[in-house]
XYZ file of C-alpha atoms in Angstrom:
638
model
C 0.000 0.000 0.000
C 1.243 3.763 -0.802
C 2.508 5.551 1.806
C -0.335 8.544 0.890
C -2.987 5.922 1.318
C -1.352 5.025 4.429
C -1.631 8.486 5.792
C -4.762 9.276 4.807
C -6.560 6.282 6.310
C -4.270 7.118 9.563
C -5.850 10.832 9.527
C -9.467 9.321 8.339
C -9.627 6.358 11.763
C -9.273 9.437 13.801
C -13.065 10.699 13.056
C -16.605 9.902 12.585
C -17.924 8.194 10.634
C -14.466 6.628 9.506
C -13.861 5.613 13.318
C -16.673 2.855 12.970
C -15.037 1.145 10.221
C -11.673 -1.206 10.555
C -7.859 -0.116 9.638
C -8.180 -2.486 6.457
C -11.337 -1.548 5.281
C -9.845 2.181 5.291
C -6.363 1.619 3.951
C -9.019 -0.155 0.507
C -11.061 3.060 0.505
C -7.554 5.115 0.822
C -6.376 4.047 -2.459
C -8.818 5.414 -4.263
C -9.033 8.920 -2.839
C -8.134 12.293 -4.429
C -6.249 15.023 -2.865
C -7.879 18.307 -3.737
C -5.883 21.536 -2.924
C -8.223 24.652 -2.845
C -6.703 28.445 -2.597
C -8.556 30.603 -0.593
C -12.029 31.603 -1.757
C -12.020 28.702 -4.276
C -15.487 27.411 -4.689
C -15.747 23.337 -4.742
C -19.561 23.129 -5.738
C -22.468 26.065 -5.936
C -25.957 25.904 -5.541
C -27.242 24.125 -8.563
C -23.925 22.199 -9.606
C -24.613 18.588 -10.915
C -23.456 16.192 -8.370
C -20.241 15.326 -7.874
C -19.342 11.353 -7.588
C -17.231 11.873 -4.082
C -18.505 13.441 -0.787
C -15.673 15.646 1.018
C -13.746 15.302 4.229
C -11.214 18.172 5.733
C -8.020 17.393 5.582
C -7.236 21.006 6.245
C -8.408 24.396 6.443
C -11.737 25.767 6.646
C -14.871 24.953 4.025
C -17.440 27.169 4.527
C -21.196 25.862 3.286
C -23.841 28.844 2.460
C -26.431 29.553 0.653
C -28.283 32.364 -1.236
C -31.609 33.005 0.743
C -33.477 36.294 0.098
C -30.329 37.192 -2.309
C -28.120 37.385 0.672
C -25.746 34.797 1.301
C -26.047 33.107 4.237
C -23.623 31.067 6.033
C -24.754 27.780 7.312
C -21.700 26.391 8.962
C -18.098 26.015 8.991
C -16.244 22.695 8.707
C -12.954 22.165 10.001
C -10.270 19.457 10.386
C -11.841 15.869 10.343
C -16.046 16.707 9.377
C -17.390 15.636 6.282
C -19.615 17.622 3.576
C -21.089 17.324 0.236
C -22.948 14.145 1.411
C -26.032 14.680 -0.778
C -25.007 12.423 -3.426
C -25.958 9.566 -1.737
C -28.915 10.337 -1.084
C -30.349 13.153 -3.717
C -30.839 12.960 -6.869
C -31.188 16.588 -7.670
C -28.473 19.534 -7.847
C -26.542 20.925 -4.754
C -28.166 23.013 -2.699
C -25.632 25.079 -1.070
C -21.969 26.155 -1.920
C -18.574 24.531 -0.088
C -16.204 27.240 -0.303
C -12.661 27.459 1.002
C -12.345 30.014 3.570
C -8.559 29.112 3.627
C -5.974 27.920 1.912
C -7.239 24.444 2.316
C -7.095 20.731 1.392
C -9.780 18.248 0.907
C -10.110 14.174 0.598
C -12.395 13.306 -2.632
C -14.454 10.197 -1.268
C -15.546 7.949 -4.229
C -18.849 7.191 -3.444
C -19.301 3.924 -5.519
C -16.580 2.571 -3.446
C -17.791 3.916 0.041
C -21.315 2.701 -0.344
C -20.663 -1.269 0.407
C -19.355 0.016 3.660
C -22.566 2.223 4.488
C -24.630 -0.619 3.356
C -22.783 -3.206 5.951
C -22.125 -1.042 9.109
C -25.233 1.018 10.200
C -23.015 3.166 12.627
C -21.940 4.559 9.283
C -25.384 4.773 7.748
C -27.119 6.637 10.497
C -23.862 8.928 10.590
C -24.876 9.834 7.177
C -28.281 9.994 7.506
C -28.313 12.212 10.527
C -25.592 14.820 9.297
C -27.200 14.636 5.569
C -31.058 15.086 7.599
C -29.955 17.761 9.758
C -26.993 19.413 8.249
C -24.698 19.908 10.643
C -21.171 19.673 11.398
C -21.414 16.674 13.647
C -24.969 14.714 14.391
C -22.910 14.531 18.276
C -23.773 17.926 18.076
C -26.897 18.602 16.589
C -27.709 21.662 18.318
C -25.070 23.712 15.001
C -28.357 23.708 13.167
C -29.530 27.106 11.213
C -32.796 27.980 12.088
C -34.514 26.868 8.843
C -32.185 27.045 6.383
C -31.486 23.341 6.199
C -31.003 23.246 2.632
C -28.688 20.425 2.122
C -32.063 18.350 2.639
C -34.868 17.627 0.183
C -37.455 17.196 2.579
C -37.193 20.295 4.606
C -39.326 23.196 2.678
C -39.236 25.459 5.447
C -41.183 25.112 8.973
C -44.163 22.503 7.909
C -41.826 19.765 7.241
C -39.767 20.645 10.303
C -41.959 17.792 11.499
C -40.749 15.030 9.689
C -37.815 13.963 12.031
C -40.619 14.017 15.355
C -43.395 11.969 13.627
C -43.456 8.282 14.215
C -44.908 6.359 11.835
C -48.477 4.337 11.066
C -48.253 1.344 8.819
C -49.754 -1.735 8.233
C -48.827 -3.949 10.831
C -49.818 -7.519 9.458
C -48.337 -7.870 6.259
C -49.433 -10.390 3.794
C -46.456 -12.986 3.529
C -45.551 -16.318 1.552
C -42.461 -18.684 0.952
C -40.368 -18.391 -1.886
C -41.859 -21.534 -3.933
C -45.448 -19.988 -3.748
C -46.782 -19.961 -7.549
C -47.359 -15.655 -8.720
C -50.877 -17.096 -10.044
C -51.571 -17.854 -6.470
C -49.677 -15.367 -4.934
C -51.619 -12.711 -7.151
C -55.251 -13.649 -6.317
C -54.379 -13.453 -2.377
C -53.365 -9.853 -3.346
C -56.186 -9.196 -4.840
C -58.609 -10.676 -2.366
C -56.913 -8.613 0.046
C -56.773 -5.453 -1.849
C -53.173 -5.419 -0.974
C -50.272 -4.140 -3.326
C -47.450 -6.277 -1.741
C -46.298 -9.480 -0.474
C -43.534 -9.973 1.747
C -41.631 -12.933 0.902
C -40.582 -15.295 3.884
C -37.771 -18.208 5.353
C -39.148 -18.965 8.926
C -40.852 -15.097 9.052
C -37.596 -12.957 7.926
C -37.964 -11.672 5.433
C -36.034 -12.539 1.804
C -37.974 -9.994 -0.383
C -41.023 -8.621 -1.699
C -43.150 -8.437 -4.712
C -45.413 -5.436 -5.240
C -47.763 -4.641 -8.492
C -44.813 -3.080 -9.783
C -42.869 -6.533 -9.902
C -46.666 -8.055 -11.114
C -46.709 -5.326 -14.260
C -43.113 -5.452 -14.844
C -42.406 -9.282 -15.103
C -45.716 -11.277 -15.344
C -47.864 -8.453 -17.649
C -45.403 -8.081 -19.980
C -44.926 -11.240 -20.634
C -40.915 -12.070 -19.477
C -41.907 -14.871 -16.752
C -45.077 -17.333 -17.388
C -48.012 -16.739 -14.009
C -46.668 -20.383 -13.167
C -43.185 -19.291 -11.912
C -42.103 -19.160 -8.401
C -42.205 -15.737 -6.518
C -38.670 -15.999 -5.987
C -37.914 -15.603 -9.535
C -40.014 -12.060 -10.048
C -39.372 -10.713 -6.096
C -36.974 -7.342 -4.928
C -34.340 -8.331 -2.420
C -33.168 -7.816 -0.721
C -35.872 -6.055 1.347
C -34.653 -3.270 3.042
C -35.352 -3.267 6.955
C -36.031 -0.554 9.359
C -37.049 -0.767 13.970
C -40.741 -0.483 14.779
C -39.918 2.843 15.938
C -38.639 4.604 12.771
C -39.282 8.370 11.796
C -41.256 9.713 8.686
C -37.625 11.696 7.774
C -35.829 8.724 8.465
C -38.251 6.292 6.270
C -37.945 8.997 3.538
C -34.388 8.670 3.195
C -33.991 5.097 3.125
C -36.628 5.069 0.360
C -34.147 7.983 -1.851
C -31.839 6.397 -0.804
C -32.424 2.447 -2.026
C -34.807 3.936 -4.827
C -37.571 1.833 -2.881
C -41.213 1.929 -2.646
C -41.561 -0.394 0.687
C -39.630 -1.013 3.739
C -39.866 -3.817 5.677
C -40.751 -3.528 9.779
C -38.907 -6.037 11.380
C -38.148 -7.135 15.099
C -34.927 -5.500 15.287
C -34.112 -3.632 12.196
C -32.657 -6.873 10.312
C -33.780 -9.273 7.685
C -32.592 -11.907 9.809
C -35.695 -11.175 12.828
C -39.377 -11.510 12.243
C -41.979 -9.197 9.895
C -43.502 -6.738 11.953
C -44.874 -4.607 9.383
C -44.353 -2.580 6.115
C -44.159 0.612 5.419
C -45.120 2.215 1.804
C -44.825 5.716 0.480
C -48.611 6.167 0.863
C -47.933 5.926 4.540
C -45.335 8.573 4.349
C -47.968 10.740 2.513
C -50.388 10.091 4.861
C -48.248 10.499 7.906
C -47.470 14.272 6.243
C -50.545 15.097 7.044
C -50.013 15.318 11.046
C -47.674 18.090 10.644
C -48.157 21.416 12.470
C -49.696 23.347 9.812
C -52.611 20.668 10.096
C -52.534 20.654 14.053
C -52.885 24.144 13.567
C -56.106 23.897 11.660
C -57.597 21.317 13.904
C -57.049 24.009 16.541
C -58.683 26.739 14.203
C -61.652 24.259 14.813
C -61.517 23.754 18.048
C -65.347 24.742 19.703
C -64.085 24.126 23.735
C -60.854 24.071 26.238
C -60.791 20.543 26.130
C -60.645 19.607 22.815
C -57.548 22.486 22.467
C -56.450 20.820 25.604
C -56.050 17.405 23.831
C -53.808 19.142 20.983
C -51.969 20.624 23.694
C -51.096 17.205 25.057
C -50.422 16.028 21.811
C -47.659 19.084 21.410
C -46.279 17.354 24.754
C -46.174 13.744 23.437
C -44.465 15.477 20.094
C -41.726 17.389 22.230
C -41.361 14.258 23.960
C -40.446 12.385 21.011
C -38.557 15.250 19.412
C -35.785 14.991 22.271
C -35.363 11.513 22.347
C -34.814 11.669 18.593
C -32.186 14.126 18.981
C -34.072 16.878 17.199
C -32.495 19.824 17.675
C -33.799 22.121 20.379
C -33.848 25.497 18.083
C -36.618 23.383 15.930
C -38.484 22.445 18.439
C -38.411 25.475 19.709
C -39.962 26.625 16.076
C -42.655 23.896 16.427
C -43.941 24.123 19.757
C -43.889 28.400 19.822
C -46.473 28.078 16.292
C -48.753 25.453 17.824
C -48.625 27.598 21.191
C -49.312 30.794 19.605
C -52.402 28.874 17.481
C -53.859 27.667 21.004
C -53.296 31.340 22.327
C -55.416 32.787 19.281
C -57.660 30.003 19.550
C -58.522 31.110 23.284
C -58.675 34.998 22.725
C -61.562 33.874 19.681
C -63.427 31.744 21.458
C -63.768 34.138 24.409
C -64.650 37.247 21.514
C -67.231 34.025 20.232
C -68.862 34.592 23.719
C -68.800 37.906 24.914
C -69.715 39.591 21.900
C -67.609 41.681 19.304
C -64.525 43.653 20.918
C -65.542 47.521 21.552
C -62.347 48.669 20.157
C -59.405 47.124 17.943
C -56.598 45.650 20.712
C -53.730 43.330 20.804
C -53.351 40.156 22.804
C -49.198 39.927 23.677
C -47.580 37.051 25.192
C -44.723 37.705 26.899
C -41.922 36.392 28.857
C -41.043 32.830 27.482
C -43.896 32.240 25.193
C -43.430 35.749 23.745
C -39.526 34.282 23.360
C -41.524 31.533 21.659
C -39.192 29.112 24.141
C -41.908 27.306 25.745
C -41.917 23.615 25.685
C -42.886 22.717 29.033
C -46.505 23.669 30.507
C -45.029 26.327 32.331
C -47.116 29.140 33.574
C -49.012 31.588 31.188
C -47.483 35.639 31.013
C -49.683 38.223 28.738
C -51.201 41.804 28.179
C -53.777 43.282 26.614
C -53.793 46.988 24.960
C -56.506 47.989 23.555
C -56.525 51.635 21.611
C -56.987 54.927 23.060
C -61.136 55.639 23.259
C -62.814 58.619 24.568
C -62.636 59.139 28.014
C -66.620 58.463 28.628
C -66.002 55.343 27.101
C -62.851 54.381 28.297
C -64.501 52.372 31.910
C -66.630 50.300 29.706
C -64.219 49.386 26.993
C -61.605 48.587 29.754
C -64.642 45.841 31.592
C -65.240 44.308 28.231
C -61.200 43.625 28.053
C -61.095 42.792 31.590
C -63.790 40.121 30.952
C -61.814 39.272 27.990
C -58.751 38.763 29.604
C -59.914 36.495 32.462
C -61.974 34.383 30.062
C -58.679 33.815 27.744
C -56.474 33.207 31.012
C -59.303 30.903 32.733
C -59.082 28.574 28.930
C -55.516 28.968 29.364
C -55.890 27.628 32.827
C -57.946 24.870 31.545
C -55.503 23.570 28.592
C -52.724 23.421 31.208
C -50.811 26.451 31.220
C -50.878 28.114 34.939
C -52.125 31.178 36.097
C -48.860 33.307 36.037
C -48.398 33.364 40.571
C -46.987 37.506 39.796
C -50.283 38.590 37.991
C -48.714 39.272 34.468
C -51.853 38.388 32.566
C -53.991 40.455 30.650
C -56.850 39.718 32.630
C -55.100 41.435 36.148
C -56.210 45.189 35.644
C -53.244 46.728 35.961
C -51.861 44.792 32.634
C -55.173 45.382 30.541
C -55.454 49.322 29.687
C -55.091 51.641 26.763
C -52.034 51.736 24.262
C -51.539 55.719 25.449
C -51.115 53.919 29.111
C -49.274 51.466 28.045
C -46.842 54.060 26.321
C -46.803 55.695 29.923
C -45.924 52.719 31.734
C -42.683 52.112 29.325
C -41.809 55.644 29.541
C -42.247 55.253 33.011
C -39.835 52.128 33.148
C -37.610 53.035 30.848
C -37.100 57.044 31.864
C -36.439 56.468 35.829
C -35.744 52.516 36.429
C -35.015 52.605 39.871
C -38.034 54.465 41.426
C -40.337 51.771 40.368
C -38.003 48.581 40.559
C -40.381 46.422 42.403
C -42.757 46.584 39.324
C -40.638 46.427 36.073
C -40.401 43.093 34.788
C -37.783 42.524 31.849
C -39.961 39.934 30.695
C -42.449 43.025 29.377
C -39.372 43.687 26.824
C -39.990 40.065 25.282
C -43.458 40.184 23.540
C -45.032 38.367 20.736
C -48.623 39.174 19.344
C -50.884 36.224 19.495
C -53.938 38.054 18.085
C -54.985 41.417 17.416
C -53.495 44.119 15.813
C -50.169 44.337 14.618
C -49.778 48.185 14.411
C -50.271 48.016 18.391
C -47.102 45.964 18.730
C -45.296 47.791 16.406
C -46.337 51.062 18.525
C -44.886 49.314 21.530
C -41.888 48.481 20.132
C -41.307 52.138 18.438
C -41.470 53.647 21.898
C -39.052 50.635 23.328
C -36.144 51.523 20.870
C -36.928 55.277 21.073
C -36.492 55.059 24.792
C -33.219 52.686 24.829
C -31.237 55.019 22.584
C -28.269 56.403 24.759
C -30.339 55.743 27.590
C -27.134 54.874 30.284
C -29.172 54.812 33.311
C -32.072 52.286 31.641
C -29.002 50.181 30.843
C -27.080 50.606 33.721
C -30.686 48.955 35.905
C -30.791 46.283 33.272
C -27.433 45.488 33.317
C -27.324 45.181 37.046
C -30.744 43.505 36.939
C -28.396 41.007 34.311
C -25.959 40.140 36.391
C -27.813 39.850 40.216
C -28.591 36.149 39.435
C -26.773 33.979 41.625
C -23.703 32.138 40.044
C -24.108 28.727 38.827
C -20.932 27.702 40.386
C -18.603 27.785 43.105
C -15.339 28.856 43.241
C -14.393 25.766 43.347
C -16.054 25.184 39.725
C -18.781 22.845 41.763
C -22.458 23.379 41.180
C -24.583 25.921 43.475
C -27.485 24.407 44.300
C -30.232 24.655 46.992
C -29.132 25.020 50.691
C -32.402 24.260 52.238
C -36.207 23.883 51.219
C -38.079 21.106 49.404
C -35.196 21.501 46.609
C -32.346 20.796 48.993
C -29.250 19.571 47.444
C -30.852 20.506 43.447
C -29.025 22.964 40.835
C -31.907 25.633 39.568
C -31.300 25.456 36.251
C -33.717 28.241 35.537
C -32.420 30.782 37.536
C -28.945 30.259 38.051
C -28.069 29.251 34.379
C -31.316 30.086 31.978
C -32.084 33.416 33.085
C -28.733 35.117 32.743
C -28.500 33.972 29.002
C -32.194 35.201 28.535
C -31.423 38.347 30.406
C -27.795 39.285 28.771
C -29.556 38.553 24.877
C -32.735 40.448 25.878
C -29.931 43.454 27.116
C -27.949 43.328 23.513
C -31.080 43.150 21.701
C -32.322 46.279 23.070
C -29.208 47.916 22.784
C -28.619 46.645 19.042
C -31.759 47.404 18.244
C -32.550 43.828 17.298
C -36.658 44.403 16.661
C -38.397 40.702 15.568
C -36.222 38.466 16.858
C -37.313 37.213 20.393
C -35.908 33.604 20.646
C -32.729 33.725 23.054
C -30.799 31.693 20.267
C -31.908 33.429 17.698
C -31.015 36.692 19.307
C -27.317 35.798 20.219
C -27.085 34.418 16.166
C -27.941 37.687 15.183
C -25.501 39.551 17.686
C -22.479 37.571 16.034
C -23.323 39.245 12.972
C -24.138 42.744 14.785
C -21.087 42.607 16.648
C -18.082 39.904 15.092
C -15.626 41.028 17.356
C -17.585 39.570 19.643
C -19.011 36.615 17.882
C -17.333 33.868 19.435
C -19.099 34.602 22.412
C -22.054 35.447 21.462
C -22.264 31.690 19.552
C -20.826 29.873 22.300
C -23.904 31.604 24.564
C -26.646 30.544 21.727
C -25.490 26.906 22.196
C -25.337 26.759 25.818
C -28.788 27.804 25.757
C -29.992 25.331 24.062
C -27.548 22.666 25.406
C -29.355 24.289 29.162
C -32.571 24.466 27.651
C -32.714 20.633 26.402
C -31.655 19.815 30.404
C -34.604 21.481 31.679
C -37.261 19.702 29.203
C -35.869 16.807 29.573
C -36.264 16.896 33.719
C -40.118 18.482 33.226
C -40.724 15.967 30.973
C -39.459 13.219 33.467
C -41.084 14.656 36.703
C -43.806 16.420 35.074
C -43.083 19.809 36.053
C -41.525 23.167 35.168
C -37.997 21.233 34.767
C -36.538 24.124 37.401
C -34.403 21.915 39.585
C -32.336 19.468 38.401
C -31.263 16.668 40.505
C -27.235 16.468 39.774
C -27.134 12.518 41.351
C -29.147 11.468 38.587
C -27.143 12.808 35.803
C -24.444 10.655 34.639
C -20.858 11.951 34.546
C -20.998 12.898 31.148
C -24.136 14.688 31.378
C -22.492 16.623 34.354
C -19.284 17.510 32.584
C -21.886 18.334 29.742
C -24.006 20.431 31.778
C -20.615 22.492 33.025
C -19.397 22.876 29.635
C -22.870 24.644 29.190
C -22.331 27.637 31.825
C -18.748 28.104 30.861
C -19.557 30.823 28.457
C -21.756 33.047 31.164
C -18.535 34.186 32.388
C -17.571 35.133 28.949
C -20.433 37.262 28.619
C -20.821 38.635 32.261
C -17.274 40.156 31.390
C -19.051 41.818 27.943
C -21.761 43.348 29.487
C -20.100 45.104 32.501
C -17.360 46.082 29.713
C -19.785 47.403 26.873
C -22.035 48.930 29.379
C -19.817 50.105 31.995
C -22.044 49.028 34.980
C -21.307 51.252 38.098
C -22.497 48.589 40.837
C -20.008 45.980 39.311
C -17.176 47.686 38.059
């Protein structure tokens, strides 16, 4: 063997998804790679290039993968050293969807893919590699939490938010197959079909399956006339069949299908064709399974006529977020997912409260704020809103402000009803103080925002995160015009919010060893909300106001857009997005466990990994505690 082979399959063992494979089998792949040497700003493959026969690995240097969205291009990711790129080949027929530029000077390792495939087909640790970095697009499926928002566009299933579904959905399929031997007669085998009104057979030894005949195989071979209707079915059957677990995912069905050029997969015991038929899936079940995506949960909850039946979708969002996490969705999606079908049952609440009382007196706007309005609810945590309604004459103004009162505590008593708690501080647009006029409302920011301190006890940050759930937009947008107006050199509004920022406790000691509860029913439990959630929430909430970043609520989000804002800075700011969500996919996880708000965590039931983990994840608070008393020159903490 050459000695370049030699090295390359020395450099290749060192990462995923070459680690799952032996020395040998790499040192016969080795042979046949190319060496490609890019100069800096050379472009590999654009948007809409044929594609290539090899997928990519990084022997060196930086590729950087982007696309053109909105005519602007957008980076998706960086890869570095060791990740792999330009996988769509093996599973796409269609052109690139994204450009692999070299941010460097930088070299890359041309993979033949005709001579990798045997290799994905015999070692799934190498398939589902592949399948999850080519589903979700990211630098490492380990680390699925590197996804873009929605611009997944190495993937031709995701079309924006509807199909965001795809990788939570389990599947429905039939689940008792009709099955015969090998030596069955097609004559036979065809009238059991028929009978059945079935459009496959799943061909047997002992019940694993050997292959399968569908009308295709009837049409292609018996109809036209190239075997007699007396052969055997093991003459005119596909195998081998390919197999998939009980418990696979619409996305992941998809790709096998693209990926085998398949109509059927075969269900079996435990994911091999050497354990029992357990089912079959067909692409009319993917179509069908489509169709419990959110945009059609959302219209079921346009239809909705009481609590309880919105209540039921509700628990269904649950079950779906449940599913999501153990699939290793990433959190900034299901974040996406669960804020639309929120804000649906929101609306749906506000109407059917307007459906009873009568037509509003005067045009309003329903806000959600605090974590819904950051659209970062995914446990049934407690419900924050407001109502403004617009200015009315002042003989009107008591009985336009009952109808909204009644309004509000209608809405929050649904609420209450689908699950999501009375907020326990009175934020809710039913409490009078938070239901009143937009010229009030303009008052009570002014108020806030123009001397902090005198009214401490009753500004809330969380009134700075809001997201209209129904009503009228132009209110919002008022709100937010008087927001930014207000924060423009406003030093002592920033100086209250930056010391409101950084009065959380820290998450760790000195001794770099967890803070957690000293006494109460919580003893001995790390509060992942406050110690480690808030401060991230708080610091992007701070920047956003002082950026003037208007739309963009979602912590993530938020700290994404800062990086561009500020790049000197970006590092940070990234490393602060993904602890979020790292923090963020802790506390679901524990709510979903214990059924509750997911606040404490108990550390003894984390394993060491998901301790280090967890650590890693409040490493960059430091890191931005330093930014914020910097950029903002806070007196308290200088």
């Amino acid at each position: 063997m050459n000695t370049i082979a030699e090295h390359i399959a020395d450099f290749l063992k060192e990462y995923a998804p070459f680690n799952h494979l032996t020395f040998e089998e790499l040192s016969e792949i080795a042979t046949s790679i190319r060496v490609v040497n890019l100069e800096k700003h050379k472009i590999l493959f654009q948007v809409n290039d044929v594609l290539h026969d090899s997928f990519y690995v990084v022997a060196s240097g930086i590729i950087s993968l982007s696309v053109i969205a909105d005519s602007e291009e957008t980076l998706l990711n960086k890869c570095t050293e060791g990740e792999i790129f330009g996988i769509r080949p093996f599973f796409a027929k269609n052109n690139y969807m994204m450009t692999a530029k070299a941010r460097e000077e930088s070299i890359v390792y041309a993979i033949p893919i005709a001579i990798f495939r045997p290799f994905v087909a015999n070692n799934s640790d190498v398939l589902n590699y592949l399948l999850e970095s080519f589903a979700v697009n990211t630098r490492n499926p380990k680390d699925k939490e590197n996804l873009i928002g929605k611009l997944i566009s190495d993937n031709v299933y995701y079309s924006g938010e509807k199909s965001e579904m795809q990788y939570f959905q389990s599947l429905s399929y039939n689940t008792s197959p009709l099955k015969t031997n090998s030596s069955a007669i097609v004559q036979d085998v065809a009238q059991i079909m028929t009978e059945s009104l079935k459009n496959n057979i799943v061909v047997c030894d002992n019940n694993n399956p050997i292959g399968i005949i569908t009308d295709t195989d009837m049409r292609s071979k018996i109809a036209t006339g190239r075997y007699p209707i007396t052969t055997t079915v093991d003459k005119i059957m596909s195998a081998p069949v390919i197999t998939v677990m009980e418990n696979v995912s619409l996305a992941e069905a998809q790709l096998l299908m693209l990926k085998y050029n398949v109509t059927h997969l075969c269900v079996t015991k435990d994911g091999t064709d050497k354990s029992n038929v357990k089912g079959i899936i067909s692409e009319n079940d993917l179509i069908i399974a489509q169709a419990s995506n959110p945009g059609v949960l959302i219209k079921e909850i346009k239809r909705c006529q009481a609590p309880k039946e919105l209540k039921q979708i509700r628990d269904r969002l649950t079950d779906l977020i449940q599913t999501s996490i153990t699939k290793n969705i990433p959190v900034s999606h299901i974040f996406n997912i669960a804020s639309e079908i929120n804000l649906a049952i929101i609306k749906r609440s506000v109407e059917l409260s307007i459906l009873d009382l009568g037509s509003p007196p005067a045009r309003f706007a329903w806000l959600s704020i605090g974590s819904q309005g950051r659209k970062e609810q995914l446990l049934l945590t407690d419900q924050d809103s407001i109502l403004i309604f617009e200015d009315v004459s002042a003989d009107k103004y008591r009985e336009v402000k009952d109808y909204f009162l009644k309004l509000g505590k209608k809405t929050t008593t649904t609420l209450e009803e689908i699950g999501y708690a009375l907020c326990p501080n009175g934020h809710m647009g039913s409490n009078t103080q938070w239901c009143k006029s937009l010229t009030d409302w303009i008052k009570q920011y002014d108020s806030w925002m123009n001397t902090p301190g005198e009214n401490s006890n009753e500004i809330s940050s969380i009134f700075f995160d809001y997201e209209i759930a129904f009503g009228e937009q132009k209110i919002e947008d008022t709100i937010s015009d008087v927001v930014y107006k207000n924060a423009k050199n406003n030093i002592l509004f920033f100086d209250f919010l930056g010391n409101d920022a950084l009065r959380k406790n820290s998450p760790l000691s000195f001794f770099k060893n967890f803070n957690v509860e000293d006494e109460g029913p919580n003893k001995n439990k790390f509060d992942i909300k406050t110690r480690a959630i808030l401060p991230l929430v708080d610091g992007a909430r701070l920047f956003a106001l002082n950026f003037e970043v208007r739309g963009i609520n979602n912590t993530y989000q938020r700290f994404k857009q800062f990086a561009i804002n500020d790049p000197r800075h970006a590092e940070i700011y990234l490393n602060c997005g993904e602890a979020f969500l790292t923090l963020s996919k802790f506390r679901t996880l524990e709510g979903l466990k214990n059924d509750s708000s997911g606040q404490f965590i108990n550390l003894d039931e984390l394993s060491k990994l998901d301790r280090d983990k967890l650590k890693s994840a409040l490493a960059p608070m430091r890191e931005l505690e330093e930014l914020i008393k910097s950029k903002f020159k806070l007196t308290q903490f200088s």
